[in-house]
Amino acid sequence: MTTVQATAATRDALGPTLVRLQQSGAVDLVVVDADLGKSTTSRKFKDAYPERFFTVGVAEQNMVSVAGGLATLGYTVFASTFAVFIEHAFDQLRMSVAQPRLNVKIVASHGGVSTGEDGASAQSIEDIALFSSLATFKVGVPADVVEAEAMIEAAAKDPGPWYIRTGRPKLPVLYTDGSRYEIGKAGRLREGNDVTLVAYGLMVERALRAADVLAAEGIQARVLNIATIRPLDTAALEAAARETGAIVVAEEHLSHTGLGAMAAQALATRHPVPMEFVAIPDRYGESGTWDQVLEIMGLTPQGVVEAARRVVARKRA
Amino acid sequence: MVTTEQTDLQSVTRRIRRHIVNQVYAAKSGHIGGSMSSTEILSVLYGRILRHDPKRPDWAERDRFIMSKGHCTPLQYAILAEFGYIPVDELSTFRQKGSRLQGHSVLGKPAGVENSAGSLGMGLSFGLGIRLGLRLRGQDPHVYVLMGDGEQQEGQVWEAAMAAAHHGVDRLVALIDRNGIQNDDFTKNTMESTPLDEKYRAFGWEVRTDVDGHDLAAVEAALTWARDVRGKPACVIFDTVKGKGVSFMENNPNFHGAPPTDDEYARAMQELPA
Ligand SMILES: Cc1ncc(C[n+]2csc(CCOP(=O)(O)OP(=O)(O)O)c2C)c(N)n1
Ligand SMILES: [Mg+2]
């Protein structure tokens, strides 16, 4: 899998995909917004279908419960804001959506620390943990804009609650020949049998770059894109553990409550192998350009390379 | 649709109060006070106002009742029993293992429960979502949301109130049980939520206040008024007595969520006419 020059933010997929889906007639969409529709791009849906777009003002709790009510009528309901601000409505997500398993899709943009300049208050480092703790939610993070579009479409057609984190930075397009996204299936982007690099979101491209560096050192890394975090593709993880014997999980999230913790739990009962984690330690972010903040957090290709060297050494010890 | 003109609401409310106390006594847990204070409100709503059919709980054209104060399930299930959704016998399973009658409202358990509740403050938003969706479909049904007066302290209630008026939503009716008591204490000692009428008016609602929530005729007049308001959401504020019907429970903050002892149960059943 090679990367090309074209770049786009995963958040850019939302509005156009919603318009296309509604036009297709395959789903009966309504969209709820809390005054960030321009940034999440959901407002593009308003331009096409104003009567199907409801703004509630800056009121995320209301947004989520309103979305639940709308869903009881059979609509597929999309609600969006920034990842940090949807955290404002956790109990509403739990009781108005997750417990009654209503057909509400939360697509939150500006996920992770790569919002950059806005600083800590705007950086979501716990959203994956929060949504993964809602028992009936599916959780996904696309690695590029092509996958974002495919994931949004898959979620729209899959009944029940979903959380999709999109991002602000313009990222290289990885799936230049079209998405291979399937709900709950890890994407295998590079073959290798010395170690597996597991990632989601913008860390996938960074893991691919790390794999290039490792290859030059004679370490052949498999790269798995875990685009769906819940349900987790435990089969792909188990195969990776058995076939490569060492795993690095790289994610733009707090370490102890993210994919790394979930993958380690899944492997503990299936096939434990040495693991290393490239993620955010117990700290909050700060202002800077998005790639600077990622660097502060160690979320770089180099960080993945070093973790891979450590885990391979442990495997061989 | 049930023909309700003949339903004798006086005896319905008498039976409902006994169902409430029986359920909470048998389960050794549950909320009597706020169930007793809303008994007439919901009896009149189901008996005279709501367009509903217990044989077709998923009828698309039904009016929706949203229980926002989801701790008042003893009342909600008693209503569903009295109006033909579930057998009266089933009330004895309240809060027991395997029962459909969960401690707090759960959507679809049983059919006729339109929302999940228990965490206060979300019902008006949920009802607003339903009403917005019905309007988009060009459908008429009303959405009635029952809330407590303590519940008015939740900020989300006011987010929903503001949004309902902003969107010009009508056929959305907020019913507030102003019994003056919340979990720990009297509302005035905890966080005064009055004047509620002025707040809702300022938020753009049509409001009727000081309605005697235990006078069947007054409740019916107020609900009829609210049903017919157009162009704005409507709110009715009922003055009620928490624990109404059992002398030692009335206006007593100790009977918000505590079950009666054996002795209290016996005395309560003596006071509640069959
Ligand atoms: C969000 C939330 N916080 C706290 C509680 C605990 N609680 C249950 S009932 C109650 C008081 C409710 O008072 P009110 O709304 O006046 O209800 P009523 O008097 O009609 O029973 C509280 C605080 C809750 N259910 N939900
Ligand atoms: Mg009260």
Coordinates of C-alpha atoms and ligand atoms in Angstrom, one line a residue:
Chain A
M1 CA 0.0 0.0 0.0
T2 CA 1.5 3.3 -1.0
T3 CA 0.5 6.7 -0.1
V4 CA 0.0 9.5 -2.6
Q5 CA 0.2 13.2 -2.4
A6 CA -3.6 13.9 -2.2
T7 CA -4.7 14.9 1.2
A8 CA -8.0 15.5 2.9
A9 CA -9.4 15.6 6.4
T10 CA -11.6 12.7 7.5
R11 CA -14.2 15.2 8.7
D12 CA -14.7 16.3 5.1
A13 CA -16.5 13.1 4.4
L14 CA -19.5 13.7 6.6
G15 CA -21.7 16.3 4.9
P16 CA -21.3 15.0 1.3
T17 CA -21.8 11.4 2.3
L18 CA -25.0 12.2 4.2
V19 CA -26.4 14.1 1.2
R20 CA -25.5 11.3 -1.1
L21 CA -27.1 8.7 1.2
Q22 CA -30.3 10.7 1.5
Q23 CA -30.4 11.2 -2.3
S24 CA -30.0 7.5 -2.8
G25 CA -33.2 6.8 -1.0
A26 CA -31.6 3.9 0.9
V27 CA -32.0 5.6 4.3
D28 CA -34.4 8.1 5.9
L29 CA -31.9 10.5 7.4
V30 CA -32.3 13.4 9.8
V31 CA -29.4 15.3 11.2
V32 CA -29.1 17.1 14.6
D33 CA -26.5 19.7 15.2
A34 CA -25.2 21.8 18.1
D35 CA -23.6 24.8 16.4
L36 CA -20.6 23.2 14.9
G37 CA -22.1 22.0 11.6
K38 CA -19.7 24.0 9.6
S39 CA -16.7 22.4 11.2
T40 CA -18.0 18.9 11.3
T41 CA -19.3 19.5 7.7
S42 CA -22.8 18.2 8.6
R43 CA -24.2 21.6 7.6
K44 CA -23.8 20.6 4.0
F45 CA -26.7 18.3 4.6
K46 CA -28.7 21.4 5.7
D47 CA -28.1 23.1 2.4
A48 CA -29.6 20.1 0.6
Y49 CA -32.3 19.1 3.1
P50 CA -33.1 22.0 5.4
E51 CA -36.3 20.4 6.8
R52 CA -34.3 17.4 7.9
F53 CA -31.7 19.3 9.8
F54 CA -32.4 20.4 13.4
T55 CA -30.1 22.6 15.3
V56 CA -30.5 22.7 19.0
G57 CA -28.0 25.5 19.7
V58 CA -25.0 24.9 21.9
A59 CA -26.7 22.2 23.9
E60 CA -25.2 18.8 23.4
Q61 CA -27.3 17.0 26.1
N62 CA -30.4 18.1 24.4
M63 CA -29.0 17.2 21.0
V64 CA -28.4 13.6 22.1
S65 CA -31.8 13.0 23.7
V66 CA -33.6 14.7 20.8
A67 CA -31.7 12.3 18.5
G68 CA -32.9 9.4 20.6
G69 CA -36.5 10.6 20.3
L70 CA -36.2 11.1 16.5
A71 CA -34.8 7.6 16.2
T72 CA -37.9 6.0 17.8
L73 CA -39.8 7.0 14.6
G74 CA -37.6 5.0 12.3
Y75 CA -35.2 7.7 11.2
T76 CA -31.5 7.1 10.9
V77 CA -30.3 10.0 13.0
F78 CA -26.9 11.6 12.7
A79 CA -25.7 14.0 15.4
S80 CA -22.4 15.7 15.4
T81 CA -20.2 18.1 17.2
F82 CA -16.5 18.0 18.3
A83 CA -15.3 14.9 20.0
V84 CA -14.7 16.8 23.2
F85 CA -18.1 18.3 23.3
I86 CA -20.0 15.1 22.8
E87 CA -18.4 14.0 26.0
H88 CA -20.6 16.7 27.6
A89 CA -23.6 14.4 27.1
F90 CA -22.3 11.1 28.3
D91 CA -25.3 10.2 30.4
Q92 CA -27.7 11.1 27.6
L93 CA -25.7 8.8 25.3
R94 CA -26.1 6.1 27.9
M95 CA -29.8 6.4 28.7
S96 CA -31.3 8.1 25.7
V97 CA -29.4 6.1 23.0
A98 CA -27.3 3.1 24.2
Q99 CA -29.7 1.5 26.6
P100 CA -32.7 1.5 24.3
R101 CA -30.3 0.7 21.4
L102 CA -31.6 3.5 19.2
N103 CA -30.5 4.2 15.7
V104 CA -28.3 7.2 16.4
K105 CA -24.9 7.8 14.8
I106 CA -22.6 10.2 16.5
V107 CA -20.0 11.5 14.1
A108 CA -17.6 13.7 16.1
S109 CA -14.9 15.7 14.4
H110 CA -11.7 17.2 15.7
G111 CA -10.9 14.0 17.5
G112 CA -7.6 13.3 19.3
V113 CA -4.9 15.9 20.1
S114 CA -4.4 16.7 16.4
T115 CA -6.8 19.7 16.8
G116 CA -3.5 21.3 17.7
E117 CA -3.6 25.0 18.4
D118 CA -6.9 25.1 20.4
G119 CA -5.1 23.3 23.2
A120 CA -6.1 20.8 25.9
S121 CA -9.8 21.7 26.2
A122 CA -10.4 20.9 22.5
Q123 CA -8.3 17.7 22.5
S124 CA -10.2 14.5 23.0
I125 CA -8.0 11.8 24.5
E126 CA -10.7 9.8 26.2
D127 CA -13.6 9.6 23.6
I128 CA -12.7 6.1 22.5
A129 CA -12.8 4.9 26.1
L130 CA -16.1 6.6 26.8
F131 CA -17.9 5.3 23.7
S132 CA -16.3 1.8 24.1
S133 CA -17.8 1.7 27.6
L134 CA -21.3 2.1 26.1
A135 CA -22.2 -1.6 25.7
T136 CA -24.4 -1.3 22.6
F137 CA -22.3 1.2 20.6
K138 CA -20.1 0.4 17.7
V139 CA -17.0 2.5 17.5
G140 CA -14.9 3.4 14.5
V141 CA -12.1 5.7 13.5
P142 CA -11.3 6.1 9.8
A143 CA -7.7 6.3 8.6
D144 CA -8.4 8.5 5.6
V145 CA -11.2 10.3 3.9
V146 CA -12.0 7.4 1.7
E147 CA -12.5 5.1 4.6
A148 CA -14.4 7.8 6.4
E149 CA -17.0 7.9 3.7
A150 CA -17.3 4.1 3.6
M151 CA -17.6 3.9 7.4
I152 CA -20.3 6.6 7.5
E153 CA -22.3 4.8 4.9
A154 CA -21.8 1.4 6.6
A155 CA -22.9 2.9 9.9
A156 CA -26.0 4.6 8.3
K157 CA -27.1 1.2 7.0
D158 CA -26.3 -0.7 10.2
P159 CA -29.1 -0.4 12.8
G160 CA -28.1 0.8 16.2
P161 CA -25.8 3.3 18.0
W162 CA -22.5 4.2 16.4
Y163 CA -19.6 6.5 17.3
I164 CA -17.3 7.7 14.5
R165 CA -14.3 9.9 15.3
T166 CA -13.1 12.1 12.5
G167 CA -10.2 14.5 12.5
R168 CA -9.2 17.9 11.4
P169 CA -5.8 17.5 9.8
K170 CA -5.4 16.9 6.1
L171 CA -4.0 13.4 5.8
P172 CA -2.6 11.5 2.9
V173 CA -5.2 9.3 1.1
L174 CA -4.3 5.7 1.8
Y175 CA -7.1 3.9 0.0
T176 CA -6.5 5.4 -3.4
D177 CA -8.1 2.5 -5.2
G178 CA -11.2 2.6 -3.0
S179 CA -12.2 1.6 0.5
R180 CA -12.1 -1.9 1.7
Y181 CA -13.9 -1.0 4.9
E182 CA -16.0 -3.7 6.5
I183 CA -17.6 -3.3 9.9
G184 CA -15.5 -5.2 12.5
K185 CA -12.8 -6.2 10.1
A186 CA -9.2 -5.1 10.4
G187 CA -7.6 -3.9 7.2
R188 CA -4.2 -5.6 6.5
L189 CA -2.2 -2.9 4.8
R190 CA 1.2 -4.4 4.8
E191 CA 2.5 -8.0 5.2
G192 CA 5.2 -9.0 7.6
N193 CA 6.0 -11.7 10.1
D194 CA 8.4 -10.1 12.6
V195 CA 6.0 -7.8 14.4
T196 CA 2.5 -6.3 13.9
L197 CA 1.8 -2.6 14.1
V198 CA -1.8 -2.0 15.1
A199 CA -3.3 1.4 14.6
Y200 CA -6.4 3.5 13.8
G201 CA -7.0 7.0 12.5
L202 CA -4.0 9.1 11.6
M203 CA -1.6 6.6 13.3
V204 CA -2.2 4.2 10.5
E205 CA -0.2 6.2 8.0
R206 CA 2.4 6.8 10.7
A207 CA 2.6 3.0 11.3
L208 CA 3.1 2.5 7.6
R209 CA 6.0 5.0 7.6
A210 CA 7.4 3.2 10.6
A211 CA 7.2 -0.1 8.7
D212 CA 9.3 1.3 5.9
V213 CA 12.0 2.3 8.4
L214 CA 11.9 -1.1 10.1
A215 CA 12.1 -2.9 6.8
A216 CA 15.4 -1.1 6.1
E217 CA 16.6 -2.6 9.4
G218 CA 15.5 -6.0 8.4
I219 CA 12.3 -6.1 10.5
Q220 CA 9.3 -7.0 8.5
A221 CA 6.2 -5.4 10.1
R222 CA 2.6 -6.3 9.4
V223 CA 0.3 -3.3 9.6
L224 CA -3.3 -3.7 10.7
N225 CA -5.8 -0.8 10.5
I226 CA -8.3 -1.4 13.2
A227 CA -10.8 1.0 11.8
T228 CA -13.6 -0.6 13.9
I229 CA -12.6 -0.6 17.5
R230 CA -15.9 -2.1 18.6
P231 CA -16.6 -4.8 17.7
L232 CA -12.9 -5.6 17.8
D233 CA -11.5 -7.9 15.1
T234 CA -10.1 -10.3 17.7
A235 CA -9.5 -12.9 14.9
A236 CA -7.1 -10.6 13.1
L237 CA -5.4 -9.8 16.4
E238 CA -5.0 -13.4 17.3
A239 CA -3.6 -14.3 13.9
A240 CA -1.2 -11.4 14.2
A241 CA -0.1 -12.7 17.6
R242 CA 0.4 -16.2 16.4
E243 CA 2.1 -15.3 13.1
T244 CA 4.3 -12.4 14.2
G245 CA 4.7 -13.0 17.9
A246 CA 4.9 -9.3 18.8
I247 CA 2.5 -6.4 18.7
V248 CA 2.7 -2.6 18.9
V249 CA -0.5 -0.7 19.3
A250 CA -0.3 3.0 18.3
E251 CA -3.2 5.3 19.0
E252 CA -4.1 8.9 19.4
H253 CA -5.8 8.3 22.8
L254 CA -5.0 7.8 26.5
S255 CA -3.0 4.7 26.8
H256 CA -4.6 2.8 29.6
T257 CA -8.2 3.1 28.3
G258 CA -7.7 2.8 24.6
L259 CA -7.4 0.2 21.9
G260 CA -4.2 -1.0 23.4
A261 CA -5.9 -2.0 26.6
M262 CA -8.7 -3.7 24.7
A263 CA -6.4 -5.6 22.4
A264 CA -4.2 -6.7 25.3
Q265 CA -7.4 -8.0 27.0
A266 CA -8.5 -9.9 23.9
L267 CA -5.0 -11.5 23.5
A268 CA -4.7 -12.4 27.1
T269 CA -7.2 -15.1 26.7
R270 CA -6.3 -16.1 23.2
H271 CA -2.6 -15.9 22.5
P272 CA -0.6 -13.6 24.7
V273 CA 2.6 -12.2 23.2
P274 CA 4.9 -9.3 24.0
M275 CA 3.1 -5.9 23.4
E276 CA 4.2 -2.3 23.4
F277 CA 2.0 0.8 23.3
V278 CA 2.5 4.1 21.6
A279 CA -0.2 6.3 23.1
I280 CA -0.8 9.3 25.3
P281 CA 0.4 8.9 28.9
D282 CA -1.5 10.4 31.8
R283 CA -1.4 13.9 30.7
Y284 CA -3.3 16.5 28.7
G285 CA -2.3 18.2 25.6
E286 CA -1.3 21.8 24.8
S287 CA -1.3 24.2 21.9
G288 CA 0.9 23.8 18.9
T289 CA 0.5 22.7 15.3
W290 CA -1.2 19.3 15.0
D291 CA 2.0 17.5 14.1
Q292 CA 3.9 19.3 16.9
V293 CA 1.3 18.1 19.4
L294 CA 1.5 14.6 18.1
E295 CA 5.3 14.8 18.5
I296 CA 5.0 16.1 22.1
M297 CA 2.9 13.0 22.8
G298 CA 5.4 10.6 21.0
L299 CA 2.8 9.8 18.4
T300 CA 5.3 9.7 15.5
P301 CA 6.7 7.2 13.1
Q302 CA 9.9 7.2 15.2
G303 CA 7.9 6.4 18.3
V304 CA 6.4 3.4 16.6
V305 CA 9.8 2.3 15.3
E306 CA 11.3 2.4 18.8
A307 CA 8.4 0.5 20.3
A308 CA 8.7 -2.1 17.5
R309 CA 12.4 -2.5 18.2
R310 CA 11.7 -3.0 21.9
V311 CA 8.9 -5.5 21.4
V312 CA 11.0 -7.5 18.8
A313 CA 13.9 -7.6 21.3
R314 CA 11.5 -8.9 24.0
K315 CA 10.2 -11.5 21.6
R316 CA 13.7 -12.7 20.8
A317 CA 14.9 -12.7 24.4
Chain B
M1 CA -58.6 3.6 20.4
V2 CA -60.2 2.9 23.7
T3 CA -63.6 4.4 24.3
T4 CA -63.0 6.2 27.5
E5 CA -66.1 8.3 28.1
Q6 CA -67.5 5.6 30.2
T7 CA -64.4 5.0 32.2
D8 CA -65.0 5.9 35.8
L9 CA -61.8 7.7 36.6
Q10 CA -62.7 8.0 40.3
S11 CA -62.5 4.3 40.8
V12 CA -59.5 4.0 38.4
T13 CA -57.5 6.4 40.7
R14 CA -58.6 4.5 43.8
R15 CA -57.3 1.2 42.3
I16 CA -54.2 2.8 41.0
R17 CA -53.2 4.1 44.5
R18 CA -53.6 0.6 45.9
H19 CA -51.5 -0.9 43.0
I20 CA -48.8 1.7 43.8
V21 CA -48.5 0.8 47.4
N22 CA -48.8 -2.9 46.8
Q23 CA -46.0 -2.9 44.2
V24 CA -43.6 -1.0 46.3
Y25 CA -44.4 -3.0 49.4
A26 CA -44.0 -6.3 47.6
A27 CA -40.7 -5.2 45.9
K28 CA -39.5 -3.7 49.2
S29 CA -38.3 -0.8 47.0
G30 CA -39.7 1.8 44.7
H31 CA -41.1 5.3 44.7
I32 CA -44.6 5.9 46.2
G33 CA -44.6 9.6 46.8
G34 CA -44.3 10.9 43.3
S35 CA -46.4 8.1 42.0
M36 CA -49.3 9.1 44.2
S37 CA -49.0 12.8 43.4
S38 CA -49.2 12.2 39.6
T39 CA -52.1 9.6 39.8
E40 CA -54.9 11.9 38.7
I41 CA -52.7 13.5 36.0
L42 CA -52.0 10.3 34.3
S43 CA -55.4 8.7 34.9
V44 CA -57.1 11.6 33.1
L45 CA -54.4 11.7 30.4
Y46 CA -54.9 8.0 29.6
G47 CA -58.6 8.0 30.2
R48 CA -59.7 11.2 28.5
I49 CA -57.0 12.8 26.4
L50 CA -54.4 10.4 24.9
R51 CA -55.2 8.9 21.5
H52 CA -54.0 5.4 22.2
D53 CA -54.9 1.7 21.7
P54 CA -53.5 -0.9 24.1
K55 CA -54.1 -3.5 21.4
R56 CA -51.8 -1.7 19.1
P57 CA -49.1 -0.1 21.2
D58 CA -47.0 0.5 18.0
W59 CA -49.8 2.3 16.2
A60 CA -48.0 5.0 14.2
E61 CA -50.7 7.6 14.9
R62 CA -50.8 7.2 18.7
D63 CA -50.1 10.0 21.0
R64 CA -46.9 9.5 23.0
F65 CA -46.6 9.6 26.7
I66 CA -43.0 10.2 27.9
M67 CA -42.3 9.5 31.5
S68 CA -39.4 11.8 32.3
K69 CA -39.5 11.2 36.1
G70 CA -38.7 7.5 35.5
H71 CA -38.7 6.6 39.2
C72 CA -42.5 6.8 39.2
T73 CA -42.9 3.3 37.5
P74 CA -45.3 2.1 40.2
L75 CA -47.7 4.6 38.7
Q76 CA -46.7 4.0 35.1
Y77 CA -47.3 0.2 35.4
A78 CA -50.5 0.7 37.3
I79 CA -51.8 2.9 34.5
L80 CA -50.7 0.4 31.9
A81 CA -52.6 -2.3 33.8
E82 CA -55.7 -0.3 34.3
F83 CA -55.8 0.8 30.7
G84 CA -55.4 -2.7 29.2
Y85 CA -51.7 -2.9 28.3
I86 CA -50.7 -5.6 30.8
P87 CA -52.6 -7.9 33.2
V88 CA -53.2 -6.4 36.6
D89 CA -51.6 -9.6 38.0
E90 CA -48.3 -8.8 36.5
L91 CA -47.9 -5.8 38.8
S92 CA -46.9 -8.3 41.5
T93 CA -43.6 -8.8 39.5
F94 CA -42.5 -5.2 39.8
R95 CA -38.7 -5.0 40.2
Q96 CA -38.3 -8.7 40.4
K97 CA -35.9 -10.8 38.6
G98 CA -37.1 -11.6 35.1
S99 CA -39.9 -9.1 35.2
R100 CA -40.7 -6.7 32.4
L101 CA -41.6 -4.2 35.1
Q102 CA -38.1 -2.8 35.7
G103 CA -37.3 -0.4 38.6
H104 CA -37.2 2.6 36.3
S105 CA -38.8 3.0 32.9
V106 CA -37.2 1.0 30.0
L107 CA -38.4 1.6 26.4
G108 CA -40.6 -1.2 25.2
K109 CA -40.8 -3.0 28.6
P110 CA -43.7 -3.6 28.4
A111 CA -44.9 -2.2 25.1
G112 CA -46.5 1.1 26.0
V113 CA -43.4 2.4 27.7
E114 CA -42.1 4.9 25.1
N115 CA -38.7 5.9 26.6
S116 CA -36.0 4.9 29.0
A117 CA -35.8 7.0 32.1
G118 CA -34.4 7.1 35.6
S119 CA -31.7 9.7 35.0
L120 CA -33.8 12.9 35.4
G121 CA -33.9 15.7 32.9
M122 CA -33.9 14.0 29.5
G123 CA -37.6 13.3 28.9
L124 CA -38.5 16.7 27.5
S125 CA -35.7 16.5 25.0
F126 CA -36.7 13.0 24.0
G127 CA -40.3 14.0 23.6
L128 CA -39.2 17.0 21.5
G129 CA -37.2 14.7 19.2
I130 CA -40.3 12.6 18.8
R131 CA -42.5 15.6 18.0
L132 CA -40.0 17.1 15.6
G133 CA -39.9 13.7 13.8
L134 CA -43.7 13.4 13.7
R135 CA -44.0 16.9 12.3
L136 CA -41.5 16.1 9.6
R137 CA -43.7 13.3 8.5
G138 CA -46.8 15.5 8.6
Q139 CA -48.3 13.5 11.4
D140 CA -50.5 14.9 14.1
P141 CA -49.9 12.9 17.3
H142 CA -49.3 14.8 20.5
V143 CA -46.4 14.1 22.8
Y144 CA -47.0 14.5 26.6
V145 CA -44.0 14.6 29.0
L146 CA -44.4 14.2 32.7
M147 CA -41.7 15.8 34.8
G148 CA -41.1 16.5 38.5
D149 CA -40.6 19.9 40.1
G150 CA -37.2 18.8 41.5
E151 CA -36.4 17.7 38.0
Q152 CA -36.7 21.3 36.8
Q153 CA -33.3 21.9 38.3
E154 CA -31.7 19.9 35.6
G155 CA -30.2 22.2 32.9
Q156 CA -31.2 20.0 30.1
V157 CA -34.9 20.7 30.8
W158 CA -34.2 24.3 29.8
E159 CA -32.2 23.4 26.8
A160 CA -35.2 21.4 25.6
A161 CA -37.7 24.2 26.5
M162 CA -35.7 26.7 24.6
A163 CA -35.3 24.5 21.5
A164 CA -39.0 23.5 21.4
A165 CA -40.1 27.2 21.3
H166 CA -37.4 28.1 18.8
H167 CA -38.6 25.4 16.4
G168 CA -42.2 26.4 16.9
V169 CA -43.1 23.0 18.0
D170 CA -46.7 22.5 19.1
R171 CA -48.6 19.4 20.2
L172 CA -45.7 19.0 22.7
V173 CA -47.1 19.2 26.3
A174 CA -45.0 19.4 29.4
L175 CA -46.8 18.2 32.5
I176 CA -45.1 19.3 35.8
D177 CA -46.0 17.6 39.0
R178 CA -45.3 20.4 41.5
N179 CA -45.5 18.4 44.8
G180 CA -42.9 20.6 46.5
I181 CA -40.7 17.7 47.5
Q182 CA -37.7 16.0 45.9
N183 CA -35.3 13.3 47.0
D184 CA -33.8 14.7 50.2
D185 CA -36.1 17.5 51.3
F186 CA -38.7 20.0 50.3
T187 CA -37.8 21.7 47.0
K188 CA -37.8 25.1 48.6
N189 CA -35.0 24.0 50.9
T190 CA -33.0 22.3 48.2
M191 CA -33.2 24.5 45.1
E192 CA -36.3 26.6 44.6
S193 CA -37.6 26.0 41.1
T194 CA -40.6 28.4 41.2
P195 CA -41.9 30.5 39.7
L196 CA -42.1 27.9 36.9
D197 CA -44.9 29.5 35.0
E198 CA -42.9 32.7 34.4
K199 CA -39.8 30.7 33.4
Y200 CA -41.7 28.6 30.8
R201 CA -43.5 31.7 29.5
A202 CA -40.1 33.5 29.1
F203 CA -38.9 30.5 27.2
G204 CA -41.8 30.9 24.7
W205 CA -44.4 28.4 26.0
E206 CA -48.1 28.7 26.6
V207 CA -48.5 28.0 30.3
R208 CA -51.4 27.1 32.7
T209 CA -50.5 27.0 36.3
D210 CA -52.0 26.4 39.8
V211 CA -54.1 23.5 38.5
D212 CA -55.3 21.3 41.3
G213 CA -53.6 18.0 40.3
H214 CA -56.0 15.9 42.4
D215 CA -59.3 17.4 41.1
L216 CA -60.2 15.2 38.1
A217 CA -62.3 17.9 36.5
A218 CA -59.6 20.5 36.9
V219 CA -57.0 18.2 35.5
E220 CA -59.2 17.3 32.5
A221 CA -59.9 21.0 31.8
A222 CA -56.2 21.8 31.9
L223 CA -55.2 18.8 29.7
T224 CA -57.9 19.6 27.2
W225 CA -56.6 23.2 27.0
A226 CA -53.0 22.0 26.5
R227 CA -54.0 19.5 23.8
D228 CA -55.6 22.3 21.8
V229 CA -52.8 24.9 22.0
R230 CA -51.4 25.5 18.5
G231 CA -48.2 27.4 17.4
K232 CA -46.4 26.9 20.6
P233 CA -45.5 24.1 23.1
A234 CA -47.8 24.0 26.1
C235 CA -47.0 23.5 29.8
V236 CA -49.3 22.7 32.7
I237 CA -48.1 23.1 36.2
F238 CA -50.1 21.0 38.7
D239 CA -50.2 21.6 42.4
T240 CA -50.1 18.2 44.0
V241 CA -49.4 16.5 47.3
K242 CA -46.6 14.0 47.4
G243 CA -47.8 10.7 48.8
K244 CA -51.5 11.8 48.2
G245 CA -54.0 9.4 49.7
V246 CA -52.1 8.1 52.7
S247 CA -52.2 10.6 55.6
F248 CA -48.7 9.9 57.0
M249 CA -47.1 9.8 53.6
E250 CA -48.7 13.1 52.4
N251 CA -46.2 15.9 52.1
N252 CA -43.6 13.8 53.8
P253 CA -40.1 13.8 52.3
N254 CA -39.5 10.4 53.9
F255 CA -41.8 8.7 51.4
H256 CA -40.0 9.7 48.2
G257 CA -38.2 6.4 47.6
A258 CA -38.5 4.3 50.7
P259 CA -40.9 1.3 50.9
P260 CA -43.4 1.1 53.7
T261 CA -42.8 -1.1 56.8
D262 CA -45.3 -3.9 57.5
D263 CA -47.2 -1.7 59.8
E264 CA -47.1 1.3 57.5
Y265 CA -48.4 -0.9 54.7
A266 CA -51.3 -2.2 56.8
R267 CA -52.2 1.4 57.8
A268 CA -51.9 2.6 54.2
M269 CA -54.2 -0.1 52.8
Q270 CA -56.7 0.8 55.4
E271 CA -56.7 4.4 54.3
L272 CA -56.9 3.6 50.6
P273 CA -60.5 2.7 49.7
A274 CA -60.8 -0.3 47.4
Ligands
LIG1 C1 -29.9 12.8 37.0 C2 -30.4 12.3 38.2 N1 -29.9 12.7 39.4 C3 -30.3 12.2 40.6 C4 -31.3 11.3 40.6 C5 -31.8 10.7 41.9 N2 -33.2 11.1 42.2 C6 -34.3 10.3 41.9 S1 -35.7 11.0 42.2 C7 -35.0 12.5 42.7 C8 -35.8 13.7 43.1 C9 -36.9 14.0 42.1 O1 -37.7 15.0 42.5 P1 -38.9 15.4 41.6 O2 -38.5 15.7 40.2 O3 -39.6 16.5 42.3 O4 -39.8 14.1 41.5 P2 -41.1 13.7 42.4 O5 -41.2 14.6 43.5 O6 -42.3 13.9 41.4 O7 -40.9 12.3 42.7 C10 -33.6 12.4 42.6 C11 -32.7 13.5 43.0 C12 -31.8 10.9 39.4 N3 -32.8 10.0 39.3 N4 -31.4 11.4 38.2
MG2 MG -41.3 16.7 43.4

